[in-house]
């Protein structure tokens, strides 16, 4: 399977470093950022995160080598759940646990693999056509069990249906092509990144991290539209998390920022409510909101990782716990 060079996202992230996040909300006086748990290893460079709502177990993926870590409730240090290279995986950048406890892990260079969280056994694997340019990034799972995945190079959204999952393998097929809908990016820059869906399964939301725009896909009609944002934008936005009440949270990697938005019931408009910027977030890439806190991946991509030039040596890799977001 063809492996994309890490220098591809590095250049994109570096360009975004010069772009300030514009918001209409003030940062909190005292940001409440702490460490939830650490990740073992000197060059982890984590990117994806998923929380199992049934058990409270949290899974984190390494962009550097595809290792998937597991942190059980109360653990201060995560353990290796799926070792580097499992099933030929080079990266682990998008993670989700579905309603039946299956862990979905995207590999930006290949596609997505599904695992049994109880045993670690592989249940299914879906691959993108290696002849096409691609960067399979993040994913969301709707209530009917369908998975949708973004491609940051092609600006498309792939789909894996429950029937395809039962079959166990296949080629990732394009469900929605946004390449003619997104703002044309500068050459070599990412478009679609984080993706989420509403609790009723009516629509998808996918962020264009370069343009700072949020795109809506109507799952009943296939209609594409831009969400009207008020109070700010979503530039450098990486991971998204949508709560059932319409609260949208975003991690903006280069700016070390988290934002909270309120969506209208139909998901067509979003108003910025809160902004938290804190260097201790260490280039946040994705987040998972739980009833007690928001868990945020500290990627440290700028410390000898996939961002160039490097600005130093990484500290212990960890996941942040943010209260009040």
Coordinates of C-alpha atoms in Angstrom, one line a residue:
X1 CA 0.0 0.0 0.0
X2 CA 1.4 3.4 -1.0
X3 CA 2.5 5.4 2.0
X4 CA 2.1 9.2 1.8
X5 CA 5.0 11.3 3.1
X6 CA 4.6 13.0 6.4
X7 CA 5.8 16.2 4.7
X8 CA 2.5 16.6 3.0
X9 CA 0.5 17.6 6.1
X10 CA 3.5 19.4 7.6
X11 CA 3.6 22.0 4.9
X12 CA -0.2 22.5 5.2
X13 CA 0.0 23.0 8.9
X14 CA 2.9 25.3 8.7
X15 CA 1.0 27.6 6.3
X16 CA -1.9 27.7 8.7
X17 CA 0.5 28.8 11.5
X18 CA 0.6 32.3 10.0
X19 CA -3.2 32.6 10.1
X20 CA -4.8 33.9 13.3
X21 CA -8.1 32.5 14.5
X22 CA -10.6 35.3 14.5
X23 CA -13.4 35.0 17.0
X24 CA -15.9 37.3 18.6
X25 CA -15.8 35.7 22.1
X26 CA -13.3 36.5 24.8
X27 CA -11.0 33.8 26.2
X28 CA -11.8 32.6 29.8
X29 CA -9.9 34.4 32.6
X30 CA -8.6 31.1 33.9
X31 CA -8.4 28.3 31.4
X32 CA -9.0 24.9 33.1
X33 CA -6.6 22.6 31.3
X34 CA -5.1 19.6 33.1
X35 CA -3.6 16.3 32.1
X36 CA -6.1 13.4 31.9
X37 CA -3.5 10.6 31.2
X38 CA -0.1 10.2 29.5
X39 CA 0.9 8.1 26.5
X40 CA 4.0 5.8 26.6
X41 CA 6.7 6.4 24.0
X42 CA 9.2 9.0 22.9
X43 CA 7.7 9.7 19.4
X44 CA 4.0 9.1 19.7
X45 CA 2.7 12.2 18.0
X46 CA -1.0 11.3 18.7
X47 CA -3.8 12.6 16.5
X48 CA -7.1 10.7 16.9
X49 CA -9.2 10.1 20.0
X50 CA -12.4 8.2 20.7
X51 CA -14.3 7.5 23.9
X52 CA -16.5 4.4 24.4
X53 CA -19.7 5.7 26.0
X54 CA -20.5 2.2 27.3
X55 CA -17.3 1.7 29.3
X56 CA -15.6 5.1 29.6
X57 CA -12.5 3.6 27.9
X58 CA -10.6 6.1 25.7
X59 CA -8.6 5.2 22.6
X60 CA -5.9 7.4 21.1
X61 CA -4.1 6.9 17.8
X62 CA -0.5 7.7 16.8
X63 CA 0.1 9.6 13.6
X64 CA 3.7 8.6 13.7
X65 CA 3.4 4.8 13.4
X66 CA -0.3 3.8 13.7
X67 CA -0.2 2.5 17.3
X68 CA -3.5 2.6 19.1
X69 CA -3.5 3.2 22.8
X70 CA -6.2 2.4 25.4
X71 CA -6.8 4.3 28.7
X72 CA -9.2 2.6 31.0
X73 CA -11.3 4.7 33.4
X74 CA -9.1 6.2 36.1
X75 CA -5.8 5.2 34.4
X76 CA -3.1 7.8 34.5
X77 CA -1.1 6.2 31.7
X78 CA -2.5 4.6 28.6
X79 CA -1.4 1.1 27.4
X80 CA -0.8 -0.2 23.9
X81 CA -4.0 -1.8 22.5
X82 CA -3.0 -2.2 18.9
X83 CA 0.8 -2.2 18.2
X84 CA 2.5 -0.3 15.5
X85 CA 2.0 -1.8 12.1
X86 CA -1.0 -3.9 13.0
X87 CA -2.7 -4.9 9.7
X88 CA -0.1 -2.8 7.8
X89 CA -1.4 0.4 9.4
X90 CA 1.0 3.4 9.0
X91 CA -1.1 6.1 10.8
X92 CA -4.0 6.2 13.2
X93 CA -5.5 9.6 12.8
X94 CA -9.3 9.2 12.9
X95 CA -10.9 7.0 15.7
X96 CA -14.5 6.3 16.6
X97 CA -16.3 3.7 18.8
X98 CA -19.7 2.8 17.4
X99 CA -22.8 1.9 19.4
X100 CA -21.9 -1.8 19.4
X101 CA -18.4 -1.2 20.8
X102 CA -16.4 -1.6 17.6
X103 CA -13.4 0.6 17.2
X104 CA -12.9 2.3 13.8
X105 CA -9.4 3.4 13.0
X106 CA -8.5 5.4 9.8
X107 CA -5.0 5.1 8.2
X108 CA -4.5 8.3 6.1
X109 CA -2.4 6.3 3.6
X110 CA -4.9 3.4 3.1
X111 CA -8.4 3.5 4.5
X112 CA -10.2 2.3 7.7
X113 CA -10.1 -0.8 9.8
X114 CA -12.7 -1.9 12.4
X115 CA -11.7 -3.8 15.6
X116 CA -13.4 -5.6 18.4
X117 CA -12.7 -3.6 21.5
X118 CA -12.9 -6.6 23.7
X119 CA -10.3 -8.7 21.9
X120 CA -8.5 -6.4 19.5
X121 CA -9.5 -8.8 16.6
X122 CA -9.9 -7.2 13.2
X123 CA -13.5 -7.3 12.0
X124 CA -13.4 -5.4 8.7
X125 CA -11.1 -3.4 6.5
X126 CA -11.9 -0.9 3.7
X127 CA -9.3 0.6 1.4
X128 CA -9.1 3.6 -0.9
X129 CA -8.0 3.1 -4.5
X130 CA -4.2 3.4 -4.2
X131 CA -4.0 4.8 -7.7
X132 CA -5.8 8.0 -6.6
X133 CA -4.3 10.8 -4.6
X134 CA -5.8 10.6 -1.1
X135 CA -5.5 11.4 2.6
X136 CA -8.2 9.6 4.6
X137 CA -8.6 11.7 7.6
X138 CA -11.5 11.6 10.1
X139 CA -14.8 9.8 10.5
X140 CA -18.2 9.9 12.1
X141 CA -20.9 7.2 12.5
X142 CA -24.6 7.9 12.2
X143 CA -27.3 6.2 14.3
X144 CA -28.0 3.7 11.6
X145 CA -24.4 2.4 11.8
X146 CA -23.1 4.0 8.6
X147 CA -19.6 5.5 8.7
X148 CA -18.6 8.6 6.8
X149 CA -15.0 9.5 6.3
X150 CA -13.3 12.7 4.9
X151 CA -10.5 12.8 2.4
X152 CA -8.4 15.9 2.9
X153 CA -6.8 15.8 -0.5
X154 CA -9.8 15.0 -2.7
X155 CA -12.4 16.9 -0.7
X156 CA -14.8 13.9 -0.8
X157 CA -16.7 12.0 1.9
X158 CA -16.5 8.2 1.7
X159 CA -19.2 5.9 3.1
X160 CA -19.3 2.4 4.7
X161 CA -22.7 1.0 5.1
X162 CA -23.8 -1.6 7.7
X163 CA -24.1 -4.2 4.9
X164 CA -20.6 -3.5 3.7
X165 CA -19.4 -3.8 7.3
X166 CA -21.0 -7.2 7.6
X167 CA -19.2 -8.2 4.4
X168 CA -15.9 -7.5 6.1
X169 CA -14.0 -5.8 3.3
X170 CA -14.2 -3.6 0.2
X171 CA -13.2 -0.4 -1.5
X172 CA -14.0 2.9 0.0
X173 CA -16.6 4.5 -2.2
X174 CA -17.3 8.2 -2.5
X175 CA -20.8 9.2 -1.2
X176 CA -20.4 12.9 -1.5
X177 CA -18.1 15.0 -3.7
X178 CA -17.4 18.4 -2.2
X179 CA -14.5 19.3 -4.5
X180 CA -16.6 21.7 -6.5
X181 CA -18.3 23.0 -3.4
X182 CA -15.4 24.0 -1.1
X183 CA -13.5 27.2 -1.6
X184 CA -10.7 26.4 -4.0
X185 CA -7.6 25.9 -1.8
X186 CA -4.1 27.1 -2.5
X187 CA -2.1 24.3 -4.2
X188 CA -1.2 21.5 -1.9
X189 CA -3.4 22.5 1.0
X190 CA -5.9 20.4 2.9
X191 CA -9.7 21.1 2.7
X192 CA -11.9 18.7 4.6
X193 CA -10.7 17.4 7.9
X194 CA -12.9 16.8 11.0
X195 CA -16.4 15.4 10.5
X196 CA -19.4 14.8 12.8
X197 CA -23.1 14.1 12.6
X198 CA -26.2 15.0 14.5
X199 CA -27.8 12.6 16.9
X200 CA -30.9 12.1 14.7
X201 CA -28.8 11.1 11.7
X202 CA -30.2 14.0 9.5
X203 CA -26.9 15.6 8.4
X204 CA -23.1 15.6 8.4
X205 CA -20.9 18.5 9.2
X206 CA -17.4 18.6 7.8
X207 CA -14.9 21.4 8.4
X208 CA -12.6 22.9 5.7
X209 CA -9.6 23.7 7.8
X210 CA -8.0 26.0 5.3
X211 CA -11.0 28.2 4.4
X212 CA -12.4 28.0 7.9
X213 CA -15.8 27.0 6.7
X214 CA -18.2 24.3 7.9
X215 CA -20.1 22.3 5.3
X216 CA -23.4 20.5 5.8
X217 CA -24.5 17.4 4.0
X218 CA -28.2 16.6 4.1
X219 CA -28.4 12.8 4.4
X220 CA -32.0 12.6 3.1
X221 CA -31.5 14.6 -0.1
X222 CA -27.7 14.8 -0.5
X223 CA -27.9 18.5 -0.7
X224 CA -24.6 20.4 0.1
X225 CA -24.5 23.8 1.8
X226 CA -22.3 25.9 4.0
X227 CA -23.2 26.5 7.6
X228 CA -23.5 30.2 8.4
X229 CA -21.0 31.0 11.1
X230 CA -21.4 34.0 13.3
X231 CA -18.8 35.4 15.7
X232 CA -15.8 33.6 14.2
X233 CA -14.5 31.0 11.8
X234 CA -13.1 27.5 11.8
X235 CA -9.6 28.1 10.3
X236 CA -7.1 25.5 11.5
X237 CA -10.0 23.5 12.8
X238 CA -9.1 19.8 13.0
X239 CA -11.3 17.6 15.2
X240 CA -15.1 18.2 15.7
X241 CA -17.5 17.0 18.4
X242 CA -21.2 17.5 18.3
X243 CA -23.3 17.0 21.4
X244 CA -27.0 15.9 21.1
X245 CA -28.2 19.4 22.2
X246 CA -26.5 21.1 19.3
X247 CA -23.2 22.1 21.0
X248 CA -20.4 21.9 18.5
X249 CA -16.8 21.8 19.8
X250 CA -13.7 22.2 17.6
X251 CA -10.0 21.8 18.1
X252 CA -7.9 24.4 16.1
X253 CA -4.5 22.8 15.9
X254 CA -2.0 25.6 15.0
X255 CA -3.6 28.2 17.2
X256 CA -3.7 26.0 20.3
X257 CA -7.4 26.9 20.5
X258 CA -10.7 25.2 21.4
X259 CA -14.0 26.7 20.4
X260 CA -17.6 26.0 21.4
X261 CA -20.5 26.8 19.0
X262 CA -24.3 26.5 19.3
X263 CA -26.0 25.1 16.2
X264 CA -29.6 25.9 15.2
X265 CA -31.9 22.8 15.4
X266 CA -31.5 22.2 11.6
X267 CA -27.8 22.6 11.7
X268 CA -27.7 25.4 9.1
X269 CA -26.3 28.2 11.4
X270 CA -23.7 28.2 14.2
X271 CA -22.9 30.9 16.7
X272 CA -19.6 31.1 18.5
X273 CA -20.1 30.9 22.3
X274 CA -16.7 30.4 23.8
X275 CA -13.0 30.4 22.9
X276 CA -10.1 29.0 24.9
X277 CA -6.6 29.5 23.7
X278 CA -3.8 28.0 25.8
X279 CA -0.3 26.9 24.7
X280 CA -0.5 24.0 27.1
X281 CA -2.8 22.4 24.5
X282 CA 0.3 21.7 22.5
X283 CA -1.2 21.7 19.0
X284 CA -4.6 20.1 19.7
X285 CA -5.8 17.9 16.9
X286 CA -8.9 16.1 18.0
X287 CA -11.3 16.0 21.0
X288 CA -13.9 13.9 22.6
X289 CA -16.6 15.4 24.8
X290 CA -17.8 13.3 27.8
X291 CA -20.4 14.2 30.4
X292 CA -17.6 15.2 32.9
X293 CA -15.0 16.8 30.6
X294 CA -13.6 17.4 27.2
X295 CA -10.6 15.2 26.3
X296 CA -8.1 16.8 23.9
X297 CA -5.2 15.3 22.1
X298 CA -1.9 17.1 22.6
X299 CA -0.2 16.2 19.3
X300 CA 3.1 18.2 19.8
X301 CA 3.4 18.0 16.0
X302 CA 5.8 21.0 16.1
X303 CA 8.3 19.2 18.4
X304 CA 10.2 17.0 15.9
X305 CA 6.9 15.7 14.5
X306 CA 5.2 16.2 11.1
X307 CA 5.4 20.0 11.3
X308 CA 8.5 21.7 9.9
X309 CA 10.6 23.4 10.9
X310 CA 10.7 21.8 14.4
X311 CA 10.5 24.1 17.4
X312 CA 12.2 21.8 19.9
X313 CA 12.0 18.4 21.6
X314 CA 8.7 16.9 22.7
X315 CA 7.8 16.5 26.3
X316 CA 5.8 13.5 27.6
X317 CA 2.9 12.9 25.3
X318 CA -0.5 13.2 26.9
X319 CA -4.2 13.9 26.5
X320 CA -5.6 17.0 28.1
X321 CA -8.7 17.2 30.3
X322 CA -10.6 20.5 29.8
X323 CA -13.4 21.5 32.1
X324 CA -16.0 24.2 31.3
X325 CA -15.8 24.1 27.5

